[in-house]
Backbone as a chain_set.jsonl record, in Angstrom:
{"seq": "XXXXXXXXXXXXXXXXXXXXXXXXXXXXXXXXXXXXXXXXXXXXXXXXXXXXXXXXXXXXXXXXXXXXXXXXXXXXXXXXXXXXXXXXXXXXXXXXXXXXXXXXXXXXXXXXXXXXXXXXXXXXXXXXXXXXXXXXXXXXXXXXXXXXXXXXXXXXXXXXXXXXXXXXXXXXXXXXXXXXX", "coords": {"N": [[-19.411, -12.619, -7.058], [-19.063, -14.37, -4.949], [-20.135, -17.696, -4.235], [-23.48, -18.984, -3.676], [-23.367, -20.468, -1.273], [-21.033, -19.487, -0.105], [-21.754, -16.821, 0.19], [-23.34, -16.818, 2.398], [-21.571, -16.581, 4.405], [-20.425, -14.012, 4.278], [-18.984, -12.02, 5.897], [-16.688, -13.48, 6.646], [-15.36, -13.937, 4.212], [-15.0, -11.317, 3.375], [-13.228, -10.492, 5.348], [-11.031, -12.103, 4.688], [-10.34, -11.045, 2.182], [-9.691, -8.406, 2.903], [-7.571, -8.932, 4.663], [-5.694, -10.071, 2.88], [-5.233, -7.883, 1.247], [-3.995, -6.184, 3.103], [-1.712, -7.697, 3.678], [-0.415, -7.539, 1.195], [-0.003, -4.778, 1.239], [1.856, -4.443, 3.338], [4.079, -5.926, 2.33], [4.446, -4.499, -0.022], [5.271, -2.03, 0.955], [7.835, -2.635, 1.86], [9.087, -3.562, -0.526], [8.655, -1.399, -2.309], [10.0, 0.646, -0.934], [12.667, -0.213, -1.063], [13.047, -0.367, -3.869], [12.666, 2.315, -4.531], [15.045, 3.433, -3.724], [16.704, 2.663, -5.781], [15.519, 3.299, -8.301], [14.525, 5.818, -8.019], [12.656, 8.289, -6.207], [10.507, 9.744, -7.288], [9.905, 8.351, -9.73], [9.226, 5.851, -8.68], [7.003, 6.535, -7.165], [5.261, 7.411, -9.194], [4.809, 4.962, -10.592], [3.752, 3.425, -8.503], [1.334, 4.737, -7.792], [0.01, 4.638, -10.249], [-0.187, 1.822, -10.657], [-1.679, 1.132, -8.394], [-4.124, 2.423, -8.997], [-4.766, 1.129, -11.415], [-4.979, -1.646, -10.643], [-6.969, -1.407, -8.707], [-9.139, -0.539, -10.265], [-9.34, -2.743, -12.025], [-10.16, -4.648, -10.228], [-12.877, -4.368, -10.102], [-13.751, -5.944, -12.141], [-13.543, -8.535, -11.34], [-14.021, -11.965, -11.712], [-14.289, -14.047, -9.941], [-13.708, -15.291, -6.569], [-10.988, -15.922, -6.205], [-9.686, -14.348, -8.19], [-10.459, -11.837, -7.259], [-9.124, -11.749, -4.765], [-6.445, -11.957, -5.656], [-6.179, -9.604, -7.161], [-6.662, -7.714, -5.17], [-4.468, -8.195, -3.532], [-2.381, -7.379, -5.225], [-3.134, -4.699, -5.494], [-2.749, -3.919, -2.85], [0.064, -4.252, -2.685], [0.891, -2.127, -4.351], [-0.224, 0.006, -2.929], [1.172, -0.071, -0.486], [3.702, 0.478, -1.455], [3.316, 3.079, -2.4], [3.028, 4.361, 0.031], [5.516, 3.995, 1.455], [7.296, 5.123, -0.385], [6.227, 7.666, -0.613], [6.678, 8.692, 1.971], [9.482, 8.739, 2.008], [9.979, 10.543, -0.101], [8.689, 12.835, 0.845], [10.175, 13.331, 3.227], [12.622, 13.972, 2.168], [12.257, 16.141, 0.479], [10.563, 18.129, 1.467], [10.593, 21.179, 3.373], [12.257, 21.307, 6.54], [10.736, 22.472, 8.614], [8.146, 21.978, 7.818], [7.768, 19.283, 7.62], [6.556, 17.616, 9.609], [3.877, 18.401, 9.46], [3.388, 17.706, 6.805], [3.811, 14.93, 6.935], [1.717, 14.266, 8.63], [-0.444, 14.989, 7.017], [-0.05, 13.173, 4.914], [-0.369, 10.738, 6.316], [-3.032, 10.982, 7.092], [-4.37, 10.629, 4.744], [-5.26, 8.012, 4.094], [-7.34, 7.637, 5.925], [-9.107, 9.755, 5.189], [-9.671, 8.966, 2.572], [-10.948, 6.535, 3.039], [-13.178, 7.438, 4.458], [-14.409, 8.984, 2.443], [-15.003, 6.933, 0.606], [-16.845, 5.496, 2.158], [-18.934, 7.363, 2.345], [-19.655, 7.6, -0.363], [-20.505, 4.968, -0.797], [-22.654, 4.915, 0.992], [-24.382, 6.637, -0.317], [-24.809, 5.263, -2.71], [-25.808, 2.733, -1.958], [-28.665, 2.68, -1.267], [-29.885, 2.95, -3.793], [-28.82, 1.056, -5.498], [-27.547, 0.84, -8.281], [-26.402, -1.132, -9.928], [-27.572, -3.4, -9.038], [-27.01, -6.358, -7.213], [-24.382, -6.24, -7.871], [-23.369, -3.736, -7.382], [-21.248, -3.095, -5.715], [-19.034, -3.217, -7.287], [-18.733, -0.765, -8.523], [-17.47, 0.786, -6.63], [-14.826, -0.017, -6.78], [-14.225, 0.762, -9.344], [-14.198, 3.494, -8.943], [-11.903, 3.544, -7.481], [-9.95, 3.706, -9.381], [-9.62, 6.32, -10.031], [-7.413, 7.767, -8.821], [-5.419, 7.54, -10.746], [-5.347, 9.831, -12.209], [-3.837, 11.481, -10.634], [-1.279, 10.811, -11.276], [-0.645, 12.336, -13.479], [-0.246, 14.845, -12.32], [1.979, 14.254, -10.658], [3.946, 13.653, -12.568], [4.479, 16.176, -13.713], [4.475, 18.05, -11.638], [6.011, 17.272, -9.426], [9.221, 17.144, -8.179], [12.225, 15.229, -8.505], [13.91, 13.904, -5.688], [16.584, 15.747, -4.448], [18.41, 14.818, -2.606], [18.343, 12.089, -3.121], [19.36, 12.066, -5.734], [21.969, 12.976, -5.29], [22.913, 10.903, -3.672], [22.893, 8.807, -5.509], [24.808, 9.703, -7.348], [27.022, 9.599, -5.68], [27.145, 6.975, -5.246], [25.813, 5.897, -3.041], [23.207, 4.081, -1.806], [21.157, 4.553, -0.084], [19.566, 7.245, 0.417], [18.869, 8.682, 2.684], [20.534, 8.156, 4.794], [22.814, 9.243, 7.217], [26.136, 9.551, 7.262], [28.638, 8.968, 9.677], [31.892, 9.722, 10.699], [34.571, 8.335, 12.46], [36.995, 9.998, 14.451]], "CA": [[-18.121, -13.27, -6.914], [-19.236, -15.483, -4.011], [-21.193, -18.666, -4.501], [-24.54, -18.828, -2.668], [-22.923, -21.019, 0.009], [-20.056, -18.545, 0.443], [-22.443, -15.572, 0.52], [-23.882, -16.959, 3.753], [-20.473, -16.217, 5.314], [-19.791, -12.833, 3.676], [-17.951, -11.398, 6.738], [-15.465, -14.284, 6.608], [-14.682, -13.678, 2.941], [-14.57, -9.91, 3.409], [-12.024, -10.479, 6.181], [-9.941, -12.701, 3.906], [-9.94, -10.077, 1.153], [-9.017, -7.298, 3.59], [-6.293, -9.453, 5.151], [-4.789, -10.22, 1.739], [-4.853, -6.517, 0.852], [-3.033, -5.687, 4.094], [-0.463, -8.428, 3.455], [0.208, -6.879, 0.049], [0.415, -3.438, 1.664], [3.106, -4.584, 4.095], [5.154, -6.324, 1.411], [4.648, -3.384, -0.954], [6.072, -1.012, 1.631], [9.235, -3.092, 1.834], [9.572, -3.614, -1.908], [8.677, -0.036, -2.842], [11.057, 1.404, -0.274], [13.956, -0.636, -1.627], [13.115, 0.043, -5.277], [12.79, 3.774, -4.6], [16.469, 3.75, -3.61], [17.375, 2.343, -7.035], [14.926, 3.927, -9.486], [14.142, 7.194, -7.704], [11.402, 8.46, -5.451], [9.444, 10.19, -8.191], [9.537, 7.26, -10.638], [8.543, 4.804, -7.907], [5.684, 7.057, -6.81], [4.449, 7.346, -10.42], [4.402, 3.581, -10.837], [2.916, 2.944, -7.393], [-0.014, 5.308, -7.92], [-0.582, 4.089, -11.467], [-0.551, 0.419, -10.444], [-2.797, 1.123, -7.441], [-5.347, 2.77, -9.726], [-5.033, 0.062, -12.374], [-5.465, -2.854, -9.978], [-8.265, -1.095, -8.081], [-10.135, -0.556, -11.332], [-9.509, -4.111, -12.507], [-10.878, -5.411, -9.205], [-14.306, -4.305, -10.44], [-14.044, -6.967, -13.139], [-13.241, -9.853, -10.763], [-15.05, -12.965, -12.008], [-14.426, -15.026, -8.851], [-13.028, -14.92, -5.332], [-9.538, -16.002, -6.398], [-9.264, -13.15, -8.928], [-10.642, -10.704, -6.353], [-8.019, -11.773, -3.801], [-5.194, -11.664, -6.357], [-6.152, -8.181, -7.499], [-6.529, -6.929, -3.931], [-3.082, -8.336, -3.105], [-1.593, -6.487, -6.082], [-3.484, -3.336, -5.095], [-2.054, -3.701, -1.581], [1.49, -4.03, -2.981], [1.044, -0.77, -4.859], [-0.565, 0.936, -1.845], [2.304, -0.046, 0.435], [4.793, 1.156, -2.143], [2.993, 4.511, -2.358], [3.244, 4.849, 1.39], [6.944, 4.087, 1.782], [7.911, 6.074, -1.309], [5.734, 8.995, -0.238], [7.378, 9.127, 3.183], [10.856, 9.086, 1.611], [9.92, 11.76, -0.911], [8.344, 13.939, 1.741], [11.263, 13.639, 4.166], [13.779, 14.481, 1.439], [11.976, 17.315, -0.338], [9.849, 19.187, 2.188], [11.428, 21.877, 4.357], [12.193, 20.682, 7.867], [9.658, 23.062, 9.421], [6.847, 21.517, 7.328], [7.735, 17.82, 7.497], [5.56, 17.003, 10.513], [2.561, 18.656, 8.868], [3.308, 16.888, 5.6], [3.641, 13.534, 7.35], [0.344, 14.161, 9.133], [-1.319, 15.023, 5.844], [0.134, 11.883, 4.248], [-0.965, 9.707, 7.168], [-4.488, 11.12, 7.135], [-4.938, 10.321, 3.435], [-5.986, 6.742, 4.128], [-8.587, 7.885, 6.656], [-10.0, 10.574, 4.365], [-10.107, 8.129, 1.45], [-11.909, 5.569, 3.562], [-14.399, 8.194, 4.746], [-15.026, 9.306, 1.159], [-15.574, 5.691, 0.087], [-18.037, 5.178, 2.954], [-19.995, 8.294, 1.947], [-20.109, 7.194, -1.699], [-21.286, 3.735, -0.635], [-23.904, 5.298, 1.659], [-25.248, 7.228, -1.337], [-25.129, 4.254, -3.729], [-26.475, 1.548, -1.409], [-30.138, 2.649, -1.37], [-30.392, 2.896, -5.169], [-28.253, -0.145, -6.138], [-27.62, 0.984, -9.74], [-26.029, -2.391, -10.587], [-28.14, -4.494, -8.253], [-26.074, -7.003, -6.289], [-23.018, -5.971, -8.336], [-23.059, -2.322, -7.153], [-19.947, -2.996, -5.056], [-18.003, -3.066, -8.321], [-18.548, 0.673, -8.78], [-16.51, 1.324, -5.654], [-13.485, -0.304, -7.29], [-14.032, 1.638, -10.502], [-13.786, 4.784, -8.368], [-10.516, 3.386, -7.033], [-9.052, 3.999, -10.495], [-9.503, 7.781, -10.179], [-6.085, 8.301, -8.519], [-4.547, 7.548, -11.92], [-5.223, 11.23, -12.612], [-2.777, 12.056, -9.81], [-0.021, 10.533, -11.975], [-0.376, 13.496, -14.333], [0.346, 15.867, -11.451], [3.307, 13.816, -10.214], [4.873, 13.781, -13.703], [4.845, 17.568, -13.984], [4.517, 18.918, -10.463], [6.853, 16.764, -8.347], [10.623, 16.999, -8.568], [12.973, 14.143, -7.877], [14.647, 14.283, -4.493], [18.002, 16.091, -4.647], [19.182, 13.911, -1.747], [18.46, 10.816, -3.83], [20.27, 12.284, -6.866], [23.334, 13.034, -4.743], [23.252, 9.543, -3.224], [23.183, 8.004, -6.7], [26.113, 10.158, -7.864], [28.067, 9.152, -4.745], [26.985, 5.515, -5.146], [25.167, 5.517, -1.787], [21.871, 3.713, -2.248], [20.179, 4.96, 0.904], [19.745, 8.693, 0.401], [18.549, 9.327, 3.953], [21.491, 7.785, 5.818], [23.852, 10.22, 7.495], [27.338, 8.823, 7.652], [29.511, 9.634, 10.637], [33.26, 9.169, 10.638], [35.298, 8.424, 13.736], [38.227, 10.785, 14.289]], "C": [[-18.237, -14.472, -5.978], [-20.339, -16.416, -4.488], [-22.285, -18.463, -3.454], [-24.129, -19.365, -1.291], [-21.931, -20.064, 0.694], [-20.73, -17.26, 0.908], [-23.052, -15.621, 1.914], [-22.832, -16.568, 4.799], [-19.716, -15.007, 4.777], [-18.742, -12.191, 4.586], [-16.626, -12.165, 6.729], [-14.675, -13.959, 5.347], [-14.223, -12.228, 2.84], [-13.292, -9.781, 4.231], [-10.818, -11.052, 5.45], [-9.422, -11.695, 2.879], [-9.2, -8.893, 1.792], [-7.641, -7.738, 4.089], [-5.269, -9.592, 4.038], [-4.33, -8.854, 1.239], [-3.802, -5.968, 1.809], [-1.692, -6.413, 3.99], [0.295, -7.804, 2.28], [0.747, -5.514, 0.413], [1.748, -3.515, 2.41], [4.279, -4.948, 3.206], [5.474, -5.204, 0.422], [5.462, -2.266, -0.339], [7.545, -1.372, 1.608], [9.812, -3.022, 0.422], [9.699, -2.207, -2.494], [9.773, 0.804, -2.229], [12.428, 1.066, -0.834], [14.087, -0.157, -3.075], [13.272, 1.554, -5.433], [14.237, 4.221, -4.436], [17.192, 3.553, -4.937], [16.83, 3.104, -8.237], [14.511, 5.373, -9.251], [12.796, 7.262, -7.026], [10.255, 8.797, -6.391], [8.98, 9.05, -9.104], [8.771, 6.178, -9.885], [7.147, 5.261, -7.516], [4.76, 7.029, -8.023], [3.911, 5.939, -10.649], [3.48, 3.057, -9.745], [1.486, 3.446, -7.519], [-0.715, 4.728, -9.148], [-1.052, 2.645, -11.255], [-1.679, 0.271, -9.425], [-4.104, 1.38, -8.179], [-5.735, 1.667, -10.711], [-5.637, -1.164, -11.698], [-6.772, -2.615, -9.232], [-9.367, -1.155, -9.122], [-10.404, -1.959, -11.843], [-10.246, -4.995, -11.506], [-12.376, -5.432, -9.493], [-14.713, -5.401, -11.411], [-13.817, -8.391, -12.631], [-14.354, -10.854, -11.042], [-15.277, -13.964, -10.863], [-13.592, -14.56, -7.655], [-11.51, -14.949, -5.492], [-9.015, -14.759, -7.115], [-9.385, -11.909, -8.047], [-9.477, -10.627, -5.365], [-6.695, -11.426, -4.469], [-5.089, -10.181, -6.685], [-6.031, -7.303, -6.257], [-5.106, -7.042, -3.374], [-2.195, -7.393, -3.913], [-1.876, -5.014, -5.773], [-2.772, -2.982, -3.787], [-0.566, -3.486, -1.779], [1.724, -2.6, -3.428], [0.774, 0.265, -3.765], [0.58, 1.048, -0.844], [3.497, 0.68, -0.167], [4.56, 2.662, -2.176], [3.369, 5.094, -1.009], [4.736, 5.037, 1.677], [7.653, 5.086, 0.878], [7.489, 7.494, -0.963], [6.435, 9.545, 0.989], [8.811, 9.541, 2.839], [10.876, 10.393, 0.833], [9.629, 12.978, -0.047], [9.527, 14.322, 2.626], [12.474, 14.244, 3.461], [13.516, 15.766, 0.669], [11.263, 18.44, 0.4], [10.804, 19.88, 3.145], [11.219, 21.283, 5.75], [11.018, 21.192, 8.692], [8.27, 22.537, 9.023], [6.714, 20.0, 7.304], [6.682, 17.164, 8.385], [4.151, 17.207, 9.965], [2.36, 17.795, 7.626], [3.093, 15.425, 5.928], [2.228, 13.308, 7.888], [-0.666, 14.141, 8.001], [-1.257, 13.686, 5.102], [-0.568, 10.771, 5.028], [-2.489, 9.774, 7.14], [-5.151, 10.753, 5.81], [-5.752, 9.043, 3.426], [-7.339, 6.926, 4.824], [-9.588, 8.687, 5.837], [-10.522, 9.783, 3.172], [-11.154, 7.122, 1.876], [-13.235, 6.253, 3.875], [-15.139, 8.535, 3.449], [-15.689, 8.07, 0.544], [-16.849, 5.319, 0.84], [-19.209, 6.088, 2.575], [-20.547, 7.916, 0.575], [-20.954, 5.924, -1.6], [-22.641, 4.022, 0.008], [-24.892, 5.866, 0.637], [-25.677, 6.206, -2.395], [-26.007, 3.118, -3.201], [-27.998, 1.571, -1.547], [-30.654, 2.494, -2.801], [-29.886, 1.689, -5.959], [-28.3, -0.076, -7.669], [-27.23, -0.282, -10.51], [-26.566, -3.604, -9.839], [-27.112, -5.042, -7.275], [-24.616, -6.74, -6.669], [-22.593, -4.516, -8.116], [-21.695, -2.134, -6.488], [-18.826, -2.759, -6.071], [-17.728, -1.598, -8.64], [-17.53, 1.296, -7.831], [-15.078, 1.104, -6.145], [-13.196, 0.478, -8.565], [-13.585, 3.015, -10.009], [-12.346, 4.737, -7.86], [-9.502, 3.642, -8.132], [-8.821, 5.5, -10.684], [-8.112, 8.316, -9.817], [-5.09, 8.256, -9.683], [-4.359, 8.974, -12.428], [-4.111, 11.946, -11.842], [-1.405, 11.856, -10.459], [0.351, 11.713, -12.872], [0.261, 14.625, -13.525], [1.768, 15.484, -11.053], [4.32, 14.015, -11.338], [5.367, 15.211, -13.872], [5.114, 18.398, -12.728], [5.424, 18.468, -9.337], [8.27, 16.588, -8.885], [11.244, 15.809, -7.854], [13.745, 14.703, -6.694], [16.115, 14.56, -4.825], [18.886, 15.179, -3.797], [19.379, 12.567, -2.433], [19.445, 10.953, -4.993], [21.73, 12.304, -6.399], [23.784, 11.642, -4.318], [23.6, 8.654, -4.412], [24.548, 8.388, -7.259], [27.259, 9.647, -7.0], [28.031, 7.644, -4.517], [26.587, 5.054, -3.742], [23.725, 5.221, -2.151], [20.796, 4.037, -1.235], [20.346, 6.461, 1.116], [19.472, 9.366, 1.738], [19.536, 8.98, 5.07], [22.532, 8.892, 5.984], [25.063, 9.435, 7.999], [28.13, 9.642, 8.648], [30.856, 8.945, 10.588], [33.931, 9.378, 11.985], [36.613, 9.187, 13.482], [39.441, 9.99, 14.66]], "O": [[-17.576, -15.488, -6.196], [-21.337, -15.986, -5.065], [-22.034, -17.823, -2.432], [-24.495, -18.792, -0.265], [-21.983, -19.862, 1.907], [-20.322, -16.673, 1.911], [-23.257, -14.582, 2.542], [-23.171, -16.261, 5.942], [-18.486, -14.983, 4.818], [-17.674, -11.837, 4.088], [-15.558, -11.556, 6.797], [-13.467, -13.732, 5.405], [-13.165, -11.949, 2.275], [-12.379, -9.046, 3.855], [-9.708, -10.538, 5.582], [-8.213, -11.518, 2.727], [-8.187, -8.438, 1.261], [-6.662, -7.004, 3.953], [-4.098, -9.265, 4.23], [-3.174, -8.687, 0.851], [-2.827, -5.355, 1.376], [-0.644, -5.8, 4.194], [1.5, -7.571, 2.365], [1.823, -5.124, -0.04], [2.661, -2.735, 2.137], [5.352, -4.353, 3.311], [6.635, -4.989, 0.073], [6.256, -1.621, -1.024], [8.399, -0.52, 1.365], [10.899, -2.484, 0.212], [10.717, -1.865, -3.097], [10.413, 1.593, -2.924], [13.254, 1.952, -1.053], [15.119, 0.395, -3.458], [13.935, 2.019, -6.36], [14.621, 5.271, -4.951], [18.199, 4.215, -5.19], [17.601, 3.513, -9.106], [14.179, 6.08, -10.202], [11.921, 6.422, -7.235], [9.173, 8.217, -6.306], [7.778, 8.815, -9.232], [7.781, 5.649, -10.39], [6.207, 4.467, -7.533], [3.592, 6.66, -7.897], [2.716, 5.746, -10.872], [2.531, 2.326, -10.03], [0.536, 2.676, -7.373], [-1.892, 4.373, -9.089], [-2.171, 2.289, -11.625], [-2.534, -0.602, -9.564], [-5.077, 0.645, -8.007], [-6.91, 1.316, -10.82], [-6.679, -1.664, -12.122], [-7.599, -3.522, -9.132], [-10.415, -1.756, -8.886], [-11.555, -2.33, -12.072], [-10.884, -5.975, -11.89], [-13.062, -6.401, -9.166], [-15.891, -5.75, -11.496], [-13.892, -9.345, -13.404], [-15.502, -10.628, -10.658], [-16.306, -14.638, -10.81], [-12.871, -13.566, -7.73], [-10.82, -14.079, -4.961], [-8.013, -14.178, -6.698], [-8.521, -11.033, -8.08], [-8.91, -9.554, -5.155], [-5.9, -10.676, -3.904], [-4.033, -9.574, -6.507], [-5.37, -6.265, -6.291], [-4.593, -6.08, -2.802], [-1.356, -6.69, -3.35], [-0.966, -4.185, -5.788], [-2.254, -1.875, -3.638], [0.023, -2.631, -1.118], [2.641, -1.934, -2.947], [1.464, 1.281, -3.685], [0.916, 2.148, -0.406], [4.212, 1.405, 0.525], [5.499, 3.439, -1.999], [3.951, 6.176, -0.919], [5.162, 6.115, 2.093], [8.526, 5.822, 1.338], [8.301, 8.418, -1.014], [6.751, 10.734, 1.045], [9.297, 10.567, 3.316], [11.714, 11.256, 1.094], [10.258, 14.025, -0.199], [9.846, 15.503, 2.76], [13.266, 14.95, 4.085], [14.465, 16.425, 0.242], [11.355, 19.597, -0.011], [11.722, 19.252, 3.672], [10.13, 20.817, 6.082], [10.375, 20.415, 9.397], [7.325, 22.64, 9.804], [5.639, 19.486, 6.995], [5.989, 16.247, 7.945], [3.327, 16.292, 10.003], [1.288, 17.225, 7.424], [2.291, 14.75, 5.283], [1.619, 12.271, 7.625], [-1.625, 13.371, 8.024], [-2.287, 13.136, 4.712], [-1.282, 9.957, 4.443], [-3.16, 8.742, 7.162], [-6.369, 10.582, 5.758], [-6.821, 8.991, 2.818], [-8.359, 6.422, 4.354], [-10.771, 8.352, 5.79], [-11.689, 9.914, 2.803], [-12.128, 6.883, 1.162], [-14.299, 5.705, 3.587], [-16.359, 8.389, 3.372], [-16.802, 8.15, 0.024], [-17.824, 4.878, 0.231], [-20.349, 5.63, 2.494], [-21.761, 7.911, 0.37], [-21.998, 5.817, -2.244], [-23.655, 3.444, -0.384], [-26.093, 5.608, 0.718], [-26.791, 6.282, -2.914], [-26.856, 2.603, -3.928], [-28.578, 0.55, -1.918], [-31.746, 1.963, -3.006], [-30.467, 1.339, -6.986], [-29.02, -0.855, -8.294], [-27.688, -0.479, -11.636], [-26.057, -4.713, -10.002], [-26.426, -4.282, -6.591], [-23.714, -6.992, -5.871], [-21.548, -4.106, -8.622], [-21.054, -1.102, -6.688], [-17.796, -2.169, -5.743], [-16.604, -1.238, -8.989], [-16.816, 2.228, -8.201], [-14.216, 1.959, -5.942], [-12.044, 0.819, -8.835], [-12.694, 3.628, -10.597], [-11.659, 5.758, -7.814], [-8.312, 3.781, -7.851], [-7.92, 5.9, -11.421], [-7.66, 9.26, -10.465], [-4.027, 8.872, -9.607], [-3.324, 9.292, -13.014], [-3.517, 12.901, -12.341], [-0.481, 12.634, -10.221], [1.528, 12.047, -13.006], [1.194, 15.28, -13.99], [2.669, 16.321, -11.109], [5.43, 14.491, -11.096], [6.547, 15.432, -14.146], [5.899, 19.345, -12.765], [5.601, 19.208, -8.37], [8.479, 15.958, -9.921], [10.84, 15.436, -6.752], [14.179, 15.855, -6.714], [16.8, 13.72, -5.407], [19.983, 14.81, -4.216], [20.453, 11.971, -2.342], [20.269, 10.067, -5.218], [22.606, 11.721, -7.038], [24.921, 11.25, -4.581], [24.513, 7.833, -4.322], [25.352, 7.521, -7.602], [28.328, 9.306, -7.506], [28.783, 7.106, -3.705], [26.967, 3.968, -3.303], [23.075, 6.068, -2.765], [19.617, 3.812, -1.507], [21.18, 6.889, 1.913], [19.821, 10.535, 1.906], [19.384, 9.469, 6.189], [23.061, 9.41, 5.001], [25.008, 8.754, 9.023], [28.28, 10.854, 8.494], [30.938, 7.725, 10.45], [33.865, 10.46, 12.569], [37.247, 9.032, 12.438], [40.56, 10.498, 14.583]]}, "num_chains": 1, "name": "protein.A"}
């Protein structure tokens, strides 16, 4: 993806790609959180995970730096949306006694995923099955979470709090209204 001149400054370009992914993540959290109020937590989570997997997988096919950055930005949007939607879904569907554990589990997912990716890279790096293009395999593996969509479709229920908020035409299902006497 990098030209020979750019390859001499790989850390700079890696930083740019990571920064663009994080920018997408932040914007995705905002967008996904708002959309989840309108389309539902479950539907937004389905689309977020699917799009994350799709754009991660497509990143493996990046022909140049611009395409790589664009796909990482889109992946970041989906990742941020997963995060904000997941927090809303967890807070509205898990029992109160388990929410802290659930939030901890959710928060640790990024760390465990990063550790798993590092281990896979550690195992692939010495053998370089695709030569200098071996990095692309890591993004192909990023498409695996698409399988999680199958579980979400059948195993996750829509938030009752969200359903009630929609029926009552309140678009923020987690807001508690107080009335002055």
